[in-house]
mmCIF file of C-alpha atoms in Angstrom:
data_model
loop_
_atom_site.group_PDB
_atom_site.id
_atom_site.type_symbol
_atom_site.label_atom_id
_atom_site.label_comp_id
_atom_site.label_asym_id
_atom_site.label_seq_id
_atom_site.Cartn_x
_atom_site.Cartn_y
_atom_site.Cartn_z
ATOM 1 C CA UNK A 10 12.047 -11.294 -10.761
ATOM 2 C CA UNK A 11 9.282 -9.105 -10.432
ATOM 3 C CA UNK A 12 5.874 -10.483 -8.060
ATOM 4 C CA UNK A 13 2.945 -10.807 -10.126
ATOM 5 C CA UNK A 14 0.062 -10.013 -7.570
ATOM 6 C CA UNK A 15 -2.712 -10.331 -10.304
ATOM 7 C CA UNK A 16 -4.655 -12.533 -8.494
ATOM 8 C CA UNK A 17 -5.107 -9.959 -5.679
ATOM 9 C CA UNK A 18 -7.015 -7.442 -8.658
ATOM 10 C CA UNK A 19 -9.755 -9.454 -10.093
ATOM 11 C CA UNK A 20 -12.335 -7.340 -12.189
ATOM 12 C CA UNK A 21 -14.661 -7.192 -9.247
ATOM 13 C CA UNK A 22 -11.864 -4.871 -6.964
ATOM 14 C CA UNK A 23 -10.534 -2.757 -9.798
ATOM 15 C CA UNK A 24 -14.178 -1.927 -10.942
ATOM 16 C CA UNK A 25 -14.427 -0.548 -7.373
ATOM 17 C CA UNK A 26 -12.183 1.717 -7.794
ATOM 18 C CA UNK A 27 -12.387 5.253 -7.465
ATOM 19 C CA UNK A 28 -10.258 8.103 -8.983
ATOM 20 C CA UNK A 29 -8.510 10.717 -6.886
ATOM 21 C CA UNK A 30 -11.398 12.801 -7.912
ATOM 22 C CA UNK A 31 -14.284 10.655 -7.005
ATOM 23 C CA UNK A 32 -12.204 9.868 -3.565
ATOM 24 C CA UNK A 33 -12.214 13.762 -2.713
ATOM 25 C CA UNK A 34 -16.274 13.728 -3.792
ATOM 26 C CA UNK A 35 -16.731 10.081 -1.201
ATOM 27 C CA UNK A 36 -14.946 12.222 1.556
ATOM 28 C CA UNK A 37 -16.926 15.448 1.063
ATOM 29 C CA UNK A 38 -20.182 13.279 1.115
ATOM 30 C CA UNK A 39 -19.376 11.100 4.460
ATOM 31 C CA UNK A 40 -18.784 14.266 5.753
ATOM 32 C CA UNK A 41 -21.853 15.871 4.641
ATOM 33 C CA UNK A 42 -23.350 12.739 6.192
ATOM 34 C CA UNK A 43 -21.605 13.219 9.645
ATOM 35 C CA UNK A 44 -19.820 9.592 8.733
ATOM 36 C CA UNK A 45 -16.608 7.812 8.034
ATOM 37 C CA UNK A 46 -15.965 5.270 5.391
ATOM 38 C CA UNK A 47 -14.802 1.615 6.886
ATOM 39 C CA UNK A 48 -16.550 -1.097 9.162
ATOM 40 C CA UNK A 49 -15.934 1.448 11.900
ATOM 41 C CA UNK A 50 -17.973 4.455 12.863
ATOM 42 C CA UNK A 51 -17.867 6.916 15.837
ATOM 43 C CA UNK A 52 -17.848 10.502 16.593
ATOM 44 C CA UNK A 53 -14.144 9.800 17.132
ATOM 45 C CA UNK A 54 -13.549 8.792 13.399
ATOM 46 C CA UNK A 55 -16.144 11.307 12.138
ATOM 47 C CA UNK A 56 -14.288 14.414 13.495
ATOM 48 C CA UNK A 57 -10.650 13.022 12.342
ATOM 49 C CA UNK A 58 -12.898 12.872 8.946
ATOM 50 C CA UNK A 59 -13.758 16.579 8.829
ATOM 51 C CA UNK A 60 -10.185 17.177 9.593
ATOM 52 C CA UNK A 61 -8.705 15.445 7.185
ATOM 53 C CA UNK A 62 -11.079 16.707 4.170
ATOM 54 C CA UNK A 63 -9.981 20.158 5.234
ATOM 55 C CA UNK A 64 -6.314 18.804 5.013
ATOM 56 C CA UNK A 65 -6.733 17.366 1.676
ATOM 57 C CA UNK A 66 -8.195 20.334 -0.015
ATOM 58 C CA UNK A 67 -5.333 22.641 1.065
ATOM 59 C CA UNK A 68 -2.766 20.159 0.474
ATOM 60 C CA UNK A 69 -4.423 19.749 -3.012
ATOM 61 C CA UNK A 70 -4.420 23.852 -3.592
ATOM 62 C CA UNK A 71 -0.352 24.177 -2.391
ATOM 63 C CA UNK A 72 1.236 21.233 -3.218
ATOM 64 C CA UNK A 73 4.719 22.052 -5.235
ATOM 65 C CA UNK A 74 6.320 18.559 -6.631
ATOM 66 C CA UNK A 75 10.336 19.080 -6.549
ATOM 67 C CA UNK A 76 12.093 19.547 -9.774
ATOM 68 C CA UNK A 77 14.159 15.784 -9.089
ATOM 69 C CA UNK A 78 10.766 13.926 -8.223
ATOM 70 C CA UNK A 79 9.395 15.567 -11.447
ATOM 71 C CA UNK A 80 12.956 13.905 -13.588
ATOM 72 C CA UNK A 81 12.368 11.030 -12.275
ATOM 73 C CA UNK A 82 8.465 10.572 -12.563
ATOM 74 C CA UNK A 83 8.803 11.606 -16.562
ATOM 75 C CA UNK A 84 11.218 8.507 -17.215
ATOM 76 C CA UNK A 85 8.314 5.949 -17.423
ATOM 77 C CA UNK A 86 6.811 5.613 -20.661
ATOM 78 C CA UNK A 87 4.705 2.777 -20.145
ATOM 79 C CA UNK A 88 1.147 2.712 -18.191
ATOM 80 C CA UNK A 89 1.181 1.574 -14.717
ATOM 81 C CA UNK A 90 -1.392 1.893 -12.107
ATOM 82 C CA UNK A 91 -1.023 3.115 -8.501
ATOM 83 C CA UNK A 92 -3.541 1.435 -5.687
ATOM 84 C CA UNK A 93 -3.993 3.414 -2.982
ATOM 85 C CA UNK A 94 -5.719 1.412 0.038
ATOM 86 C CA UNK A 95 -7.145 3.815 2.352
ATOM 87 C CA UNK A 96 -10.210 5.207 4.873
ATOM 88 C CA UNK A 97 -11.474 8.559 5.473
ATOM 89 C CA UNK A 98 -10.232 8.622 9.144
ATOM 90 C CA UNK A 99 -7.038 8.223 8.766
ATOM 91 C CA UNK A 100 -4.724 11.099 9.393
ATOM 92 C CA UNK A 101 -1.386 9.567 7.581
ATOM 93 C CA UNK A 102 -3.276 9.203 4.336
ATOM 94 C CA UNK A 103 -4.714 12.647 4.342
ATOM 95 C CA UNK A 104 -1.326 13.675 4.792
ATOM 96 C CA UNK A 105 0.144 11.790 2.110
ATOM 97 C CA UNK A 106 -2.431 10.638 -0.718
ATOM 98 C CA UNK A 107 -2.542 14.179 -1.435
ATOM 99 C CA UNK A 108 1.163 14.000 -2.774
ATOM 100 C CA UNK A 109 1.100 10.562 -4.431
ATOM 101 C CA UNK A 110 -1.870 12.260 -6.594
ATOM 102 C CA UNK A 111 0.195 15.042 -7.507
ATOM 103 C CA UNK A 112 2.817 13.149 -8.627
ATOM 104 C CA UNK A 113 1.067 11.092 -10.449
ATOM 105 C CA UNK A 114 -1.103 13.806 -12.391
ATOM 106 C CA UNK A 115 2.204 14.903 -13.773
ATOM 107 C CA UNK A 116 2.671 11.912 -16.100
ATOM 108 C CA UNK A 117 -0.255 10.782 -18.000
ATOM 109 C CA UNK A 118 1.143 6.826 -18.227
ATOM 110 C CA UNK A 119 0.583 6.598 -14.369
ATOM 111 C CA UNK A 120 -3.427 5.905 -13.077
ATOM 112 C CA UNK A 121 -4.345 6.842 -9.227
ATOM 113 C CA UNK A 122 -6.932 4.337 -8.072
ATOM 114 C CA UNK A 123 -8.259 3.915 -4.577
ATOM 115 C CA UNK A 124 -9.849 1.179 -2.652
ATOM 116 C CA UNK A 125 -10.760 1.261 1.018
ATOM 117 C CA UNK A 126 -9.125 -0.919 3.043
ATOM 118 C CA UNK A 127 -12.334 -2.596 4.898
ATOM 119 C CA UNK A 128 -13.100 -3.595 0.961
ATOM 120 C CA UNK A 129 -10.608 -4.688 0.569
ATOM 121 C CA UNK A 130 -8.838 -7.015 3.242
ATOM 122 C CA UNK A 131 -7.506 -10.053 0.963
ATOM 123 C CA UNK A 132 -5.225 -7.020 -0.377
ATOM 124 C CA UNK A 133 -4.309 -5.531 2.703
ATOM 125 C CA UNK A 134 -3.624 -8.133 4.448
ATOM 126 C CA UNK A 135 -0.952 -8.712 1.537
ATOM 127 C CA UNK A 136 0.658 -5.696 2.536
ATOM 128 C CA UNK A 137 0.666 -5.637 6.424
ATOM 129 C CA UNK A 138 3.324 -3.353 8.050
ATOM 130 C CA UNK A 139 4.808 -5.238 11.076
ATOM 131 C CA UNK A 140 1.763 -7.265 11.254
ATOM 132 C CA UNK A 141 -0.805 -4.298 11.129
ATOM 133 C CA UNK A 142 -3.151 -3.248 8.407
ATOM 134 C CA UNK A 143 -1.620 0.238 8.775
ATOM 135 C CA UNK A 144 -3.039 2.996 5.596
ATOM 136 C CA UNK A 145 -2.165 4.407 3.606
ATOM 137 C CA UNK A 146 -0.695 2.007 1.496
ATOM 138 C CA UNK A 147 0.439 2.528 -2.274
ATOM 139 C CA UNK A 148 1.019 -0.628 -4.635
ATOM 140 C CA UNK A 149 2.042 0.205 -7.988
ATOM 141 C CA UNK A 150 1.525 -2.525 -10.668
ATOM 142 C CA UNK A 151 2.282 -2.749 -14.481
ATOM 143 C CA UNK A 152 -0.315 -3.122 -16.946
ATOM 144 C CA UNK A 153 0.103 -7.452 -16.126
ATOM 145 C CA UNK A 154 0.038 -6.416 -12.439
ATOM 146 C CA UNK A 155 3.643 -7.076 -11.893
ATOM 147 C CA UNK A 156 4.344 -5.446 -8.745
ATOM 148 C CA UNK A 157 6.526 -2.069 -9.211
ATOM 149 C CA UNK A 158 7.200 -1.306 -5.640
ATOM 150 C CA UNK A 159 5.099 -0.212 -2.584
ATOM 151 C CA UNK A 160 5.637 2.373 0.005
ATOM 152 C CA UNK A 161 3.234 3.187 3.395
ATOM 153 C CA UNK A 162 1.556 3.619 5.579
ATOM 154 C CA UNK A 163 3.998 6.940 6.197
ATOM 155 C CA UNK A 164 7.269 8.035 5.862
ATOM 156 C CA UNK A 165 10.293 6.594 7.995
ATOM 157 C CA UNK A 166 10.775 9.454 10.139
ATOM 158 C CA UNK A 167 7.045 9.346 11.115
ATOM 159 C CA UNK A 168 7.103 5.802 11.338
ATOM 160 C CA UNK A 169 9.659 5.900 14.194
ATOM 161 C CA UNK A 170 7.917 8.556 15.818
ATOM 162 C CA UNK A 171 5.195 5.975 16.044
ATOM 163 C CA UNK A 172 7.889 3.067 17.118
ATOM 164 C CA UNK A 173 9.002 4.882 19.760
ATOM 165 C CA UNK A 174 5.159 5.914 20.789
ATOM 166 C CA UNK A 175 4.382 2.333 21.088
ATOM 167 C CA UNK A 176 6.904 1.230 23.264
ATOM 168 C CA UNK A 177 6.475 4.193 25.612
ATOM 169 C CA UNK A 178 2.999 5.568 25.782
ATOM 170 C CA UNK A 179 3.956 8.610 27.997
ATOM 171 C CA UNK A 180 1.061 10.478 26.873
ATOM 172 C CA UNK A 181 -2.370 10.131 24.755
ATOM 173 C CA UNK A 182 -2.588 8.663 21.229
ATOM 174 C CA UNK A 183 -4.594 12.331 21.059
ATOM 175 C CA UNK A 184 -1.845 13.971 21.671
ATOM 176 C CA UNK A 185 0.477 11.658 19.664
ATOM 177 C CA UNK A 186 -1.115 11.961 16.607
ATOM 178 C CA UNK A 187 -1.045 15.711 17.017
ATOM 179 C CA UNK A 188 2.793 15.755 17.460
ATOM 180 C CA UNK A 189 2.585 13.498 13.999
ATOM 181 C CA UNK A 190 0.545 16.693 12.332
ATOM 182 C CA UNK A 191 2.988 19.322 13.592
ATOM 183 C CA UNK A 192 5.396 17.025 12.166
ATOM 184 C CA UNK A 193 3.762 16.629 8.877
ATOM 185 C CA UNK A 194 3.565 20.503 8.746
ATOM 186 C CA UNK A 195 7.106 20.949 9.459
ATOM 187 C CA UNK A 196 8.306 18.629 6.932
ATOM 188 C CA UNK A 197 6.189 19.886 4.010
ATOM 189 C CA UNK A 198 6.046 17.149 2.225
ATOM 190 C CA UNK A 199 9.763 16.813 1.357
ATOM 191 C CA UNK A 200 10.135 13.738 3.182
ATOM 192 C CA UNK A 201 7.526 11.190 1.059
ATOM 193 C CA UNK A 202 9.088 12.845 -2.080
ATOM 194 C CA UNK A 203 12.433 12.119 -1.384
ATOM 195 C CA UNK A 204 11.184 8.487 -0.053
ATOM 196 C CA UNK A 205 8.816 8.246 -3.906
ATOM 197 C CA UNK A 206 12.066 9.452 -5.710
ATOM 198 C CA UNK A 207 14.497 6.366 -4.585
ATOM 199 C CA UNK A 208 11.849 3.905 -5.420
ATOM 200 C CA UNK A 209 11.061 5.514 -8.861
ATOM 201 C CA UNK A 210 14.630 5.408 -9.404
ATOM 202 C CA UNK A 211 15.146 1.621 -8.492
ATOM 203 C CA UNK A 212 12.042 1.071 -10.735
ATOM 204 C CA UNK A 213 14.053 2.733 -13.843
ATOM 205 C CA UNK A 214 17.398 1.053 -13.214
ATOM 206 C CA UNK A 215 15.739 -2.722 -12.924
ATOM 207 C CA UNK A 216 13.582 -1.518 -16.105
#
């Protein structure tokens, strides 16, 4: 039986919203602003801001969604909405928000909505990943909020990267989330698709 998280999307969080567009606009203007979104703010978080708008408007330009995502995306028929939670800062969501949005463009039953995490925390904290309020994080819900499935805060591959990080620091979290990048550039994407596709496809068997 499907989990019916309405209670977590009252009126007052889905008006809140924004669309993939107005999300790209809220970047651009923190930026403008030399800020980040969230409770936090340093130069820290600022500069992995400016990065990550840069990342998100190339992404946007050259992403290509494969021909089996594509099947799979066009067998739903009824509306569903996709939360996003996410902040400006973070460098797994610039990586992969960009692709959820993509895929989601292509069928015009399925709505992209974002809310920031810091907004948001009776929602996140829903959706912890070992414990952590770790973004991005995508909940898709039917039009009575029955949960779809979920998938974040990156894919498995990246994930363990980040296991493995944890238990053995041997250098900077700097330099650890710049191995993640060059990791995200190497994979091109392919990895969250084929992770999107077997959840899409569990979706449409159970339907």
């Amino acid at each position: 039986m499907m989990k019916n998280v309405a209670h977590l999307f009252p009126y007052s969080v889905t008006a809140q919203a924004y669309s993939y567009a107005d999300y790209m606009l809220l970047m651009e203007k923190v930026v403008l602003e030399n800020r980040t979104t969230g409770l936090k703010q340093s130069d820290e978080l600022n500069y992995y801001t400016r990065l990550n708008l840069s990342r998100m408007q190339r992404l946007n330009k050259k992403i290509t969604i494969g021909e089996e995502l594509k099947l799979a995306i066009d067998e739903f028929q009824t509306p569903q909405t996709w939360y996003i939670l996410t902040e400006a800062w973070c460098g797994d969501a610039a990586q992969n928000i960009p692709v959820i949005a993509a895929l989601a463009l292509s069928n015009p039953m399925i709505t992209v909505k974002l809310l920031l995490r810091d907004e948001n925390q009776e929602i996140m904290d829903a959706y912890l990943t070992n414990g952590g309020r770790s973004i991005p994080k995508l909940i898709a819900v039917d039009e009575e909020f029955n949960e779809l499935f979920t998938w974040g805060p990156r894919p498995a591959q990246a994930q363990q990267m980040l296991k493995e990080y944890k238990a053995n620091p041997v250098k900077s979290y700097k330099e650890f989330s710049e191995d993640i990048q060059r990791w995200y550039i190497a994979d091109k994407t392919a990895s969250i698709q084929r992770e999107l596709k077997v959840l899409l496809d569990a979706v449409a068997i159970e339907k």
